[in-house]
Amino acid sequence: ETTTQTLKPKNFVKSMRFGLSGLDSWRKSCCYSHWERWMTTSKRVQDRSKKKRVHELEVATEKWKITSKIIFLMELLKQEPEMVIPVRSLSHYRKQISLPKPHRISDFLRKTPKLFELYKDRNGVLWCGLTHKAEDLMEEHKRVVEENEDKAAEYVTRFLMMSVDKRLPVEKIAHFRRDFGLPMDFRTHWVNRYPQFFRVVKPSLDDVEFLELVSWNPEWAITEIEKKNMKMVEGVTETETKTETSHTPGLLSLPFPLKFPSNFKRVHSYYGEKIKLFQGRSYLSPYADAKGLKPGSLEFDKRAVAVMHELLSFTVEKRLVTDHLTHFRWELVMPQKLMRLLLKHCGIFYVSERGKRFSVFLTEAYDGSELIEKSPLILWREKLLSLVGYRGRKKKFEADTESDEEGGDGLRLLQSGSDVEDLDVELEQKDTLEYKDPLLEDDSEMDVGEIM
């Protein structure tokens, strides 16, 4: 009661006399200055100035976004019995391809005529199907995935080895299916193809399915940073490397590769000592038991950086959507404010915001907007991207009754003279607030909106 009386200002008493409207007005006037200070000191991704954005990685984000939409639609069509689907049925997947209204799905499909064909049947229903080139690409994709299945199985196993209970919900792993290069039948068949590594378990009838580790592989309990360091050491034979690396994972003292963009020059001049201390601090291997670490401690945070580095190293694009990562906070012993950690270590990670979803990059893996090491799946995706978008004639669709009478499908594809725009990668220029350097004020708060 004493505290309440000391904090109650005269304005509050006055506002009560004038009813709720007066109270609301008082609240707004009192909170305005605090709100203004919070907005100008926020470390949210959205509040970064344009100078703090890495243009090349923003281009890469947009490129992979487009590819992801196309692959989703191609996989969807591939699962249809005749590999065709009414365009109106695709409206149920607007969220998956991030195509909000009023944008029309048919317009999106028309911009990629080398991969999608559009037809109208005699009833005026618009249908979508794959071109022959798209079908060939899907067969090629299937071969590439099959050829790299063993590596994907290794990454999934190592993912399980990093988890607290050595098991993860199958539904959660499915979020990373394309990122890990897993096949479409991941949940139904693929999870049962490697019984020597993992198995599907269901603790109870009402419980979810888990993928559980079957056997621990010491040779896989080595981080990608350790492997790169071993390659750099001269005179180490393959036998010596295997013998040396088969130990139980514990403390590591290897620094993380840093890659700052040119417009982050102030980081070294102002925070060089902090970076040096962070790089020199020992940390627990992502494959070691982390249950005893205290959340918020320096050791806890550095191990979390190591986990993120390792997980990103497994992915095809060396990039992940951050809201997928937040599903694994408990299983991987990660901090609640994961976005804050990613932003703080801007020399190791880069966070990009395109639309409503954030992506985090492993900066060392990129040279400009291009991956330094390209896996067969990346080469396939680049081939796919080369067929997206064109400038030519817009297609017009009419019913063809003659072909229907002759046993055809009643569909006819015509050409008109109107142009179709290229599906260009355009970066939006948004007005944003100034963004403070991410290594400032370790104890400050962050707002990450929808992601957290």
Tab-separated table of C-alpha atoms in Angstrom:
chain	number	residue	atom	x	y	z
A	1	GLU	CA	0.000	0.000	0.000
A	2	THR	CA	2.834	2.385	0.860
A	3	THR	CA	4.462	1.800	-2.538
A	4	THR	CA	1.198	2.462	-4.335
A	5	GLN	CA	0.673	5.743	-2.525
A	6	THR	CA	4.180	7.033	-3.212
A	7	LEU	CA	3.903	6.269	-6.931
A	8	LYS	CA	0.402	7.750	-7.399
A	9	PRO	CA	0.770	11.215	-9.046
A	10	LYS	CA	-1.706	14.084	-8.943
A	11	ASN	CA	-2.430	13.537	-12.633
A	12	PHE	CA	-3.781	10.105	-11.777
A	13	VAL	CA	-6.360	11.547	-9.350
A	14	LYS	CA	-7.397	14.134	-11.927
A	15	SER	CA	-7.759	11.502	-14.608
A	16	MET	CA	-10.094	9.480	-12.404
A	17	ARG	CA	-12.435	12.475	-12.191
A	18	PHE	CA	-12.741	12.638	-15.947
A	19	GLY	CA	-13.336	8.924	-16.442
A	20	LEU	CA	-11.517	6.331	-18.553
A	21	SER	CA	-10.718	8.710	-21.410
A	22	GLY	CA	-8.716	10.889	-19.076
A	23	LEU	CA	-6.896	7.873	-17.662
A	24	ASP	CA	-6.013	6.685	-21.143
A	25	SER	CA	-4.695	10.118	-22.072
A	26	TRP	CA	-2.538	10.220	-18.945
A	27	ARG	CA	-1.076	6.794	-19.711
A	28	LYS	CA	-0.164	7.824	-23.238
A	29	SER	CA	1.539	11.034	-22.137
A	30	CYS	CA	3.540	9.297	-19.407
A	31	CYS	CA	4.617	6.341	-21.553
A	32	TYR	CA	5.496	8.276	-24.704
A	33	SER	CA	9.015	9.244	-23.720
A	34	HIS	CA	9.810	5.705	-22.525
A	35	TRP	CA	8.408	4.216	-25.759
A	36	GLU	CA	10.461	6.617	-27.864
A	37	ARG	CA	13.682	5.693	-26.038
A	38	TRP	CA	12.894	1.972	-26.393
A	39	MET	CA	12.318	2.309	-30.135
A	40	THR	CA	15.555	4.160	-30.770
A	41	THR	CA	17.691	1.753	-28.743
A	42	SER	CA	16.057	-1.471	-29.907
A	43	LYS	CA	18.216	-4.198	-31.402
A	44	ARG	CA	15.433	-5.731	-33.477
A	45	VAL	CA	16.326	-6.854	-36.974
A	46	GLN	CA	13.601	-4.590	-38.377
A	47	ASP	CA	15.208	-1.517	-36.792
A	48	ARG	CA	18.552	-1.827	-38.503
A	49	SER	CA	19.577	1.049	-40.700
A	50	LYS	CA	20.137	0.292	-44.372
A	51	LYS	CA	23.872	0.675	-43.814
A	52	LYS	CA	23.856	-2.321	-41.482
A	53	ARG	CA	22.323	-4.644	-44.049
A	54	VAL	CA	24.562	-6.919	-46.104
A	55	HIS	CA	23.190	-6.441	-49.604
A	56	GLU	CA	24.757	-9.595	-51.046
A	57	LEU	CA	23.192	-11.840	-48.400
A	58	GLU	CA	19.844	-10.084	-48.785
A	59	VAL	CA	20.050	-10.999	-52.485
A	60	ALA	CA	20.853	-14.589	-51.511
A	61	THR	CA	17.821	-14.630	-49.192
A	62	GLU	CA	15.525	-13.507	-51.971
A	63	LYS	CA	17.046	-16.006	-54.393
A	64	TRP	CA	16.538	-18.956	-52.049
A	65	LYS	CA	13.028	-17.718	-51.178
A	66	ILE	CA	11.989	-17.854	-54.822
A	67	THR	CA	13.562	-21.286	-55.250
A	68	SER	CA	11.770	-22.578	-52.160
A	69	LYS	CA	8.370	-21.464	-53.514
A	70	ILE	CA	8.965	-23.123	-56.862
A	71	ILE	CA	10.186	-26.383	-55.293
A	72	PHE	CA	7.158	-26.486	-52.987
A	73	LEU	CA	4.752	-26.182	-55.932
A	74	MET	CA	6.672	-28.723	-58.028
A	75	GLU	CA	6.629	-31.252	-55.175
A	76	LEU	CA	2.930	-30.610	-54.674
A	77	LEU	CA	2.180	-31.316	-58.332
A	78	LYS	CA	4.457	-34.346	-58.324
A	79	GLN	CA	2.264	-35.952	-55.657
A	80	GLU	CA	-0.930	-35.527	-57.702
A	81	PRO	CA	-2.060	-38.661	-59.634
A	82	GLU	CA	-1.937	-36.899	-63.035
A	83	MET	CA	0.523	-34.217	-61.880
A	84	VAL	CA	-2.115	-31.525	-62.486
A	85	ILE	CA	-4.196	-29.535	-60.018
A	86	PRO	CA	-6.893	-26.816	-60.252
A	87	VAL	CA	-5.305	-23.432	-59.645
A	88	ARG	CA	-8.077	-22.565	-57.194
A	89	SER	CA	-6.900	-25.489	-55.019
A	90	LEU	CA	-3.466	-23.873	-54.747
A	91	SER	CA	-5.022	-20.996	-52.808
A	92	HIS	CA	-4.909	-23.261	-49.738
A	93	TYR	CA	-1.110	-23.058	-49.873
A	94	ARG	CA	-0.699	-19.279	-49.927
A	95	LYS	CA	0.986	-19.355	-46.529
A	96	GLN	CA	3.518	-22.003	-47.594
A	97	ILE	CA	4.599	-20.027	-50.649
A	98	SER	CA	4.284	-16.631	-48.904
A	99	LEU	CA	1.963	-15.191	-51.526
A	100	PRO	CA	-0.536	-12.925	-49.725
A	101	LYS	CA	-3.641	-11.465	-51.306
A	102	PRO	CA	-4.314	-9.653	-53.606
A	103	HIS	CA	-1.485	-11.367	-55.560
A	104	ARG	CA	-2.914	-14.055	-57.813
A	105	ILE	CA	-1.371	-17.515	-57.873
A	106	SER	CA	-2.082	-17.784	-61.591
A	107	ASP	CA	0.065	-14.691	-62.236
A	108	PHE	CA	2.879	-16.190	-60.184
A	109	LEU	CA	2.706	-19.409	-62.214
A	110	ARG	CA	2.582	-17.569	-65.550
A	111	LYS	CA	5.929	-15.964	-64.762
A	112	THR	CA	7.571	-19.388	-64.930
A	113	PRO	CA	6.271	-20.929	-68.192
A	114	LYS	CA	9.338	-23.162	-68.531
A	115	LEU	CA	8.275	-25.087	-65.431
A	116	PHE	CA	4.480	-24.679	-65.149
A	117	GLU	CA	1.760	-25.043	-67.748
A	118	LEU	CA	-1.680	-23.487	-67.328
A	119	TYR	CA	-4.807	-24.744	-69.099
A	120	LYS	CA	-8.544	-24.063	-69.034
A	121	ASP	CA	-10.895	-26.985	-69.482
A	122	ARG	CA	-14.221	-26.712	-71.288
A	123	ASN	CA	-15.921	-25.705	-68.034
A	124	GLY	CA	-13.607	-22.729	-67.650
A	125	VAL	CA	-11.625	-24.226	-64.751
A	126	LEU	CA	-7.967	-23.224	-64.780
A	127	TRP	CA	-5.514	-26.084	-64.211
A	128	CYS	CA	-1.781	-26.167	-63.551
A	129	GLY	CA	0.685	-28.873	-64.523
A	130	LEU	CA	4.418	-29.443	-64.904
A	131	THR	CA	6.205	-28.984	-68.205
A	132	HIS	CA	8.382	-31.801	-69.583
A	133	LYS	CA	11.450	-29.853	-68.516
A	134	ALA	CA	10.079	-29.588	-64.980
A	135	GLU	CA	9.350	-33.322	-64.872
A	136	ASP	CA	12.920	-34.052	-65.964
A	137	LEU	CA	14.206	-31.708	-63.274
A	138	MET	CA	12.174	-33.501	-60.623
A	139	GLU	CA	13.612	-36.836	-61.708
A	140	GLU	CA	17.102	-35.337	-61.552
A	141	HIS	CA	16.338	-33.984	-58.072
A	142	LYS	CA	15.251	-37.436	-56.935
A	143	ARG	CA	18.558	-38.920	-58.156
A	144	VAL	CA	20.621	-36.207	-56.456
A	145	VAL	CA	18.779	-36.689	-53.148
A	146	GLU	CA	19.237	-40.467	-53.330
A	147	GLU	CA	22.944	-40.093	-54.053
A	148	ASN	CA	23.354	-37.877	-50.983
A	149	GLU	CA	21.047	-39.813	-48.630
A	150	ASP	CA	23.907	-41.274	-46.594
A	151	LYS	CA	25.299	-37.811	-45.859
A	152	ALA	CA	21.831	-36.574	-44.925
A	153	ALA	CA	21.473	-39.563	-42.572
A	154	GLU	CA	24.775	-38.594	-40.940
A	155	TYR	CA	23.552	-35.033	-40.359
A	156	VAL	CA	20.255	-36.223	-38.869
A	157	THR	CA	22.173	-38.597	-36.586
A	158	ARG	CA	24.515	-35.815	-35.464
A	159	PHE	CA	21.473	-33.621	-34.861
A	160	LEU	CA	20.158	-36.313	-32.496
A	161	MET	CA	23.589	-36.606	-30.855
A	162	MET	CA	23.487	-32.874	-29.996
A	163	SER	CA	20.060	-33.104	-28.342
A	164	VAL	CA	19.580	-33.471	-24.578
A	165	ASP	CA	17.695	-36.795	-24.597
A	166	LYS	CA	19.194	-38.027	-27.883
A	167	ARG	CA	15.805	-37.909	-29.546
A	168	LEU	CA	13.718	-35.294	-31.362
A	169	PRO	CA	10.069	-35.109	-32.517
A	170	VAL	CA	9.750	-36.275	-36.109
A	171	GLU	CA	7.402	-33.369	-36.863
A	172	LYS	CA	10.051	-30.873	-35.769
A	173	ILE	CA	12.812	-32.455	-37.850
A	174	ALA	CA	10.447	-32.328	-40.830
A	175	HIS	CA	10.765	-28.520	-40.752
A	176	PHE	CA	14.373	-29.016	-41.878
A	177	ARG	CA	13.610	-31.543	-44.628
A	178	ARG	CA	14.661	-29.380	-47.570
A	179	ASP	CA	17.442	-27.740	-45.549
A	180	PHE	CA	19.051	-31.136	-44.891
A	181	GLY	CA	18.327	-32.478	-48.378
A	182	LEU	CA	15.902	-35.152	-47.190
A	183	PRO	CA	13.419	-36.854	-49.567
A	184	MET	CA	9.683	-36.184	-49.702
A	185	ASP	CA	8.939	-39.514	-48.012
A	186	PHE	CA	11.015	-38.528	-44.966
A	187	ARG	CA	8.256	-39.125	-42.398
A	188	THR	CA	6.677	-42.194	-43.959
A	189	HIS	CA	9.589	-44.305	-45.209
A	190	TRP	CA	12.993	-42.641	-45.038
A	191	VAL	CA	13.139	-42.564	-41.215
A	192	ASN	CA	13.106	-46.385	-41.271
A	193	ARG	CA	15.932	-46.827	-43.805
A	194	TYR	CA	18.792	-46.376	-41.334
A	195	PRO	CA	17.938	-48.585	-38.320
A	196	GLN	CA	21.645	-48.719	-37.413
A	197	PHE	CA	21.558	-44.942	-36.705
A	198	PHE	CA	18.065	-44.097	-35.445
A	199	ARG	CA	14.554	-45.433	-34.958
A	200	VAL	CA	11.018	-44.070	-34.639
A	201	VAL	CA	9.496	-44.402	-31.157
A	202	LYS	CA	6.121	-43.438	-29.721
A	203	PRO	CA	6.107	-43.415	-25.894
A	204	SER	CA	2.307	-43.657	-25.725
A	205	LEU	CA	-0.675	-43.902	-28.041
A	206	ASP	CA	-1.512	-40.224	-27.574
A	207	ASP	CA	2.076	-39.038	-27.783
A	208	VAL	CA	3.960	-37.714	-30.799
A	209	GLU	CA	6.502	-39.762	-32.723
A	210	PHE	CA	10.165	-39.279	-31.890
A	211	LEU	CA	13.286	-40.091	-33.835
A	212	GLU	CA	15.664	-41.657	-31.328
A	213	LEU	CA	19.407	-42.264	-31.545
A	214	VAL	CA	20.308	-45.983	-31.716
A	215	SER	CA	24.097	-45.876	-31.485
A	216	TRP	CA	26.673	-43.202	-30.698
A	217	ASN	CA	29.336	-42.689	-33.352
A	218	PRO	CA	32.501	-41.089	-31.860
A	219	GLU	CA	33.761	-40.067	-35.311
A	220	TRP	CA	30.615	-38.018	-35.851
A	221	ALA	CA	30.962	-36.253	-32.493
A	222	ILE	CA	33.476	-33.881	-34.076
A	223	THR	CA	32.411	-30.361	-34.997
A	224	GLU	CA	32.920	-28.927	-38.463
A	225	ILE	CA	35.296	-26.360	-36.939
A	226	GLU	CA	37.446	-29.171	-35.541
A	227	LYS	CA	37.523	-30.891	-38.930
A	228	LYS	CA	38.618	-27.716	-40.706
A	229	ASN	CA	41.295	-27.141	-38.095
A	230	MET	CA	42.625	-30.670	-38.588
A	231	LYS	CA	42.912	-30.105	-42.336
A	232	MET	CA	44.925	-26.964	-41.681
A	233	VAL	CA	47.428	-28.799	-39.453
A	234	GLU	CA	50.324	-29.971	-41.581
A	235	GLY	CA	51.780	-33.469	-41.264
A	236	VAL	CA	48.722	-35.090	-39.687
A	237	THR	CA	47.925	-38.401	-41.330
A	238	GLU	CA	44.444	-39.829	-41.724
A	239	THR	CA	45.141	-42.571	-39.154
A	240	GLU	CA	46.450	-40.103	-36.593
A	241	THR	CA	43.411	-37.887	-37.166
A	242	LYS	CA	40.962	-40.736	-36.559
A	243	THR	CA	42.792	-41.834	-33.408
A	244	GLU	CA	42.962	-38.300	-32.074
A	245	THR	CA	39.335	-37.438	-32.799
A	246	SER	CA	37.661	-40.550	-31.410
A	247	HIS	CA	37.733	-39.140	-27.887
A	248	THR	CA	34.658	-38.215	-25.863
A	249	PRO	CA	33.576	-34.632	-26.674
A	250	GLY	CA	34.362	-32.061	-24.008
A	251	LEU	CA	35.826	-28.564	-23.825
A	252	LEU	CA	36.960	-26.876	-27.044
A	253	SER	CA	39.146	-23.825	-27.466
A	254	LEU	CA	39.010	-23.330	-31.232
A	255	PRO	CA	37.970	-19.837	-32.408
A	256	PHE	CA	35.048	-19.330	-34.774
A	257	PRO	CA	35.795	-18.032	-38.279
A	258	LEU	CA	34.778	-14.360	-38.433
A	259	LYS	CA	33.639	-12.522	-41.521
A	260	PHE	CA	32.527	-8.926	-41.073
A	261	PRO	CA	31.169	-6.896	-44.007
A	262	SER	CA	33.116	-3.808	-45.006
A	263	ASN	CA	30.614	-1.415	-43.406
A	264	PHE	CA	31.171	-2.998	-39.983
A	265	LYS	CA	34.652	-1.503	-39.571
A	266	ARG	CA	33.748	0.053	-36.223
A	267	VAL	CA	33.251	-3.398	-34.697
A	268	HIS	CA	36.983	-4.081	-34.563
A	269	SER	CA	37.978	-0.618	-33.379
A	270	TYR	CA	35.378	-0.454	-30.586
A	271	TYR	CA	34.887	-4.095	-29.646
A	272	GLY	CA	38.115	-5.784	-30.699
A	273	GLU	CA	39.000	-6.658	-27.109
A	274	LYS	CA	35.570	-8.193	-26.443
A	275	ILE	CA	35.812	-10.247	-29.620
A	276	LYS	CA	39.281	-11.433	-28.614
A	277	LEU	CA	38.058	-12.487	-25.165
A	278	PHE	CA	35.073	-14.312	-26.657
A	279	GLN	CA	37.211	-16.139	-29.218
A	280	GLY	CA	39.726	-17.207	-26.575
A	281	ARG	CA	37.140	-18.540	-24.124
A	282	SER	CA	36.809	-22.333	-23.920
A	283	TYR	CA	33.389	-23.807	-24.569
A	284	LEU	CA	31.606	-27.109	-24.337
A	285	SER	CA	31.311	-29.153	-27.526
A	286	PRO	CA	27.776	-29.281	-29.003
A	287	TYR	CA	28.011	-33.079	-28.616
A	288	ALA	CA	28.860	-32.961	-24.883
A	289	ASP	CA	26.299	-33.107	-22.068
A	290	ALA	CA	25.185	-29.508	-21.412
A	291	LYS	CA	22.588	-30.094	-18.691
A	292	GLY	CA	24.823	-28.589	-16.026
A	293	LEU	CA	25.381	-25.271	-17.792
A	294	LYS	CA	23.771	-22.244	-16.209
A	295	PRO	CA	21.509	-20.284	-18.605
A	296	GLY	CA	22.827	-16.790	-19.230
A	297	SER	CA	26.419	-17.641	-18.329
A	298	LEU	CA	29.268	-16.907	-20.736
A	299	GLU	CA	29.916	-20.636	-21.175
A	300	PHE	CA	26.233	-21.282	-21.903
A	301	ASP	CA	26.088	-18.591	-24.588
A	302	LYS	CA	29.293	-19.654	-26.309
A	303	ARG	CA	28.157	-23.262	-26.469
A	304	ALA	CA	24.884	-22.021	-28.004
A	305	VAL	CA	26.925	-20.247	-30.698
A	306	ALA	CA	28.770	-23.528	-31.336
A	307	VAL	CA	25.465	-25.426	-31.649
A	308	MET	CA	24.122	-22.862	-34.124
A	309	HIS	CA	27.361	-22.972	-36.123
A	310	GLU	CA	27.246	-26.766	-36.285
A	311	LEU	CA	23.566	-26.912	-37.256
A	312	LEU	CA	23.991	-24.330	-40.028
A	313	SER	CA	26.982	-26.300	-41.330
A	314	PHE	CA	24.669	-29.283	-41.915
A	315	THR	CA	22.287	-27.367	-44.166
A	316	VAL	CA	22.339	-27.230	-47.941
A	317	GLU	CA	22.243	-23.422	-48.156
A	318	LYS	CA	24.129	-22.769	-44.879
A	319	ARG	CA	20.998	-20.855	-43.935
A	320	LEU	CA	17.910	-21.547	-41.819
A	321	VAL	CA	14.599	-19.870	-41.089
A	322	THR	CA	14.869	-18.748	-37.475
A	323	ASP	CA	11.338	-19.623	-36.368
A	324	HIS	CA	12.194	-23.266	-37.089
A	325	LEU	CA	15.182	-22.965	-34.763
A	326	THR	CA	13.087	-21.730	-31.863
A	327	HIS	CA	11.313	-25.109	-31.754
A	328	PHE	CA	14.545	-26.698	-30.486
A	329	ARG	CA	15.430	-24.385	-27.586
A	330	TRP	CA	14.906	-27.039	-24.943
A	331	GLU	CA	16.231	-30.033	-26.899
A	332	LEU	CA	19.491	-28.269	-27.829
A	333	VAL	CA	19.894	-26.285	-24.571
A	334	MET	CA	19.592	-22.919	-26.296
A	335	PRO	CA	18.815	-19.482	-24.785
A	336	GLN	CA	15.312	-18.052	-24.807
A	337	LYS	CA	16.536	-14.905	-26.556
A	338	LEU	CA	18.035	-16.748	-29.486
A	339	MET	CA	17.675	-13.811	-31.864
A	340	ARG	CA	19.663	-11.603	-29.515
A	341	LEU	CA	22.512	-14.127	-29.571
A	342	LEU	CA	22.533	-14.284	-33.374
A	343	LEU	CA	22.554	-10.509	-33.748
A	344	LYS	CA	25.249	-10.062	-31.161
A	345	HIS	CA	27.698	-12.318	-33.005
A	346	CYS	CA	27.415	-10.593	-36.358
A	347	GLY	CA	30.844	-11.810	-37.489
A	348	ILE	CA	29.669	-15.430	-37.324
A	349	PHE	CA	25.996	-15.068	-38.318
A	350	TYR	CA	23.964	-12.688	-40.427
A	351	VAL	CA	20.227	-12.309	-39.827
A	352	SER	CA	18.120	-11.295	-42.809
A	353	GLU	CA	14.504	-10.211	-42.702
A	354	ARG	CA	12.604	-10.683	-45.941
A	355	GLY	CA	8.850	-10.408	-45.483
A	356	LYS	CA	7.643	-11.749	-42.140
A	357	ARG	CA	10.290	-14.435	-41.629
A	358	PHE	CA	13.895	-14.131	-40.542
A	359	SER	CA	16.762	-16.167	-41.945
A	360	VAL	CA	20.163	-16.681	-40.375
A	361	PHE	CA	23.271	-17.240	-42.512
A	362	LEU	CA	26.636	-18.731	-41.674
A	363	THR	CA	28.716	-15.840	-42.990
A	364	GLU	CA	31.940	-17.798	-43.545
A	365	ALA	CA	30.160	-20.029	-46.094
A	366	TYR	CA	29.436	-17.142	-48.495
A	367	ASP	CA	31.503	-15.041	-50.854
A	368	GLY	CA	29.193	-12.177	-51.655
A	369	SER	CA	25.842	-13.739	-52.504
A	370	GLU	CA	27.356	-17.046	-53.633
A	371	LEU	CA	28.109	-20.139	-51.603
A	372	ILE	CA	31.813	-20.959	-51.572
A	373	GLU	CA	31.277	-24.723	-51.573
A	374	LYS	CA	28.299	-25.853	-53.641
A	375	SER	CA	26.796	-29.265	-53.047
A	376	PRO	CA	25.048	-31.189	-55.870
A	377	LEU	CA	21.693	-30.025	-54.456
A	378	ILE	CA	22.766	-26.374	-54.668
A	379	LEU	CA	23.868	-26.856	-58.282
A	380	TRP	CA	20.458	-28.380	-59.013
A	381	ARG	CA	18.672	-25.441	-57.358
A	382	GLU	CA	20.716	-22.978	-59.376
A	383	LYS	CA	19.713	-24.810	-62.557
A	384	LEU	CA	16.085	-24.555	-61.435
A	385	LEU	CA	16.440	-20.852	-60.682
A	386	SER	CA	17.829	-20.210	-64.175
A	387	LEU	CA	14.447	-21.324	-65.563
A	388	VAL	CA	12.390	-19.006	-63.350
A	389	GLY	CA	11.021	-15.840	-64.927
A	390	TYR	CA	11.200	-14.609	-68.515
A	391	ARG	CA	10.099	-11.761	-70.758
A	392	GLY	CA	7.862	-12.964	-73.518
A	393	ARG	CA	4.247	-13.500	-74.435
A	394	LYS	CA	1.543	-13.959	-71.844
A	395	LYS	CA	-0.399	-17.176	-72.310
A	396	LYS	CA	-4.125	-17.182	-72.947
A	397	PHE	CA	-6.357	-20.154	-72.270
A	398	GLU	CA	-9.451	-21.367	-74.061
A	399	ALA	CA	-11.467	-24.577	-74.125
A	400	ASP	CA	-10.866	-26.733	-77.180
A	401	THR	CA	-14.031	-28.726	-77.885
A	402	GLU	CA	-12.644	-30.355	-81.046
A	403	SER	CA	-9.786	-32.101	-79.258
A	404	ASP	CA	-12.258	-33.317	-76.634
A	405	GLU	CA	-14.440	-34.950	-79.268
A	406	GLU	CA	-11.382	-36.694	-80.667
A	407	GLY	CA	-10.507	-38.175	-77.310
A	408	GLY	CA	-8.243	-35.332	-76.174
A	409	ASP	CA	-8.304	-33.572	-72.854
A	410	GLY	CA	-10.436	-30.666	-73.973
A	411	LEU	CA	-7.624	-28.199	-73.271
A	412	ARG	CA	-5.935	-25.734	-75.554
A	413	LEU	CA	-3.041	-23.361	-74.961
A	414	LEU	CA	-2.856	-20.146	-76.990
A	415	GLN	CA	-0.506	-17.141	-77.096
A	416	SER	CA	-1.332	-13.450	-76.888
A	417	GLY	CA	0.801	-10.388	-77.408
A	418	SER	CA	0.927	-8.980	-73.891
A	419	ASP	CA	4.180	-9.029	-71.973
A	420	VAL	CA	4.952	-10.841	-68.782
A	421	GLU	CA	7.363	-9.253	-66.350
A	422	ASP	CA	10.541	-10.956	-65.209
A	423	LEU	CA	10.494	-12.563	-61.805
A	424	ASP	CA	13.307	-10.309	-60.669
A	425	VAL	CA	15.021	-10.303	-57.314
A	426	GLU	CA	14.192	-6.855	-55.998
A	427	LEU	CA	15.208	-5.748	-52.554
A	428	GLU	CA	12.714	-3.555	-50.768
A	429	GLN	CA	13.957	-0.234	-49.506
A	430	LYS	CA	12.224	0.206	-46.165
A	431	ASP	CA	12.514	3.158	-43.821
A	432	THR	CA	14.052	1.783	-40.654
A	433	LEU	CA	15.335	3.133	-37.400
A	434	GLU	CA	18.984	3.295	-36.478
A	435	TYR	CA	20.436	0.035	-35.225
A	436	LYS	CA	23.098	0.012	-32.527
A	437	ASP	CA	26.153	-2.160	-32.940
A	438	PRO	CA	25.231	-5.686	-31.802
A	439	LEU	CA	28.122	-6.106	-29.395
A	440	LEU	CA	26.896	-3.286	-27.154
A	441	GLU	CA	25.298	-3.801	-23.753
A	442	ASP	CA	25.250	-7.530	-23.143
A	443	ASP	CA	22.365	-7.256	-20.655
A	444	SER	CA	19.957	-5.296	-22.846
A	445	GLU	CA	16.592	-6.627	-23.970
A	446	MET	CA	15.477	-7.496	-27.495
A	447	ASP	CA	12.089	-7.689	-29.122
A	448	VAL	CA	11.865	-10.210	-31.924
A	449	GLY	CA	8.125	-10.023	-32.546
A	450	GLU	CA	6.599	-13.075	-34.140
A	451	ILE	CA	9.738	-15.156	-34.049
A	452	MET	CA	9.983	-15.392	-30.260
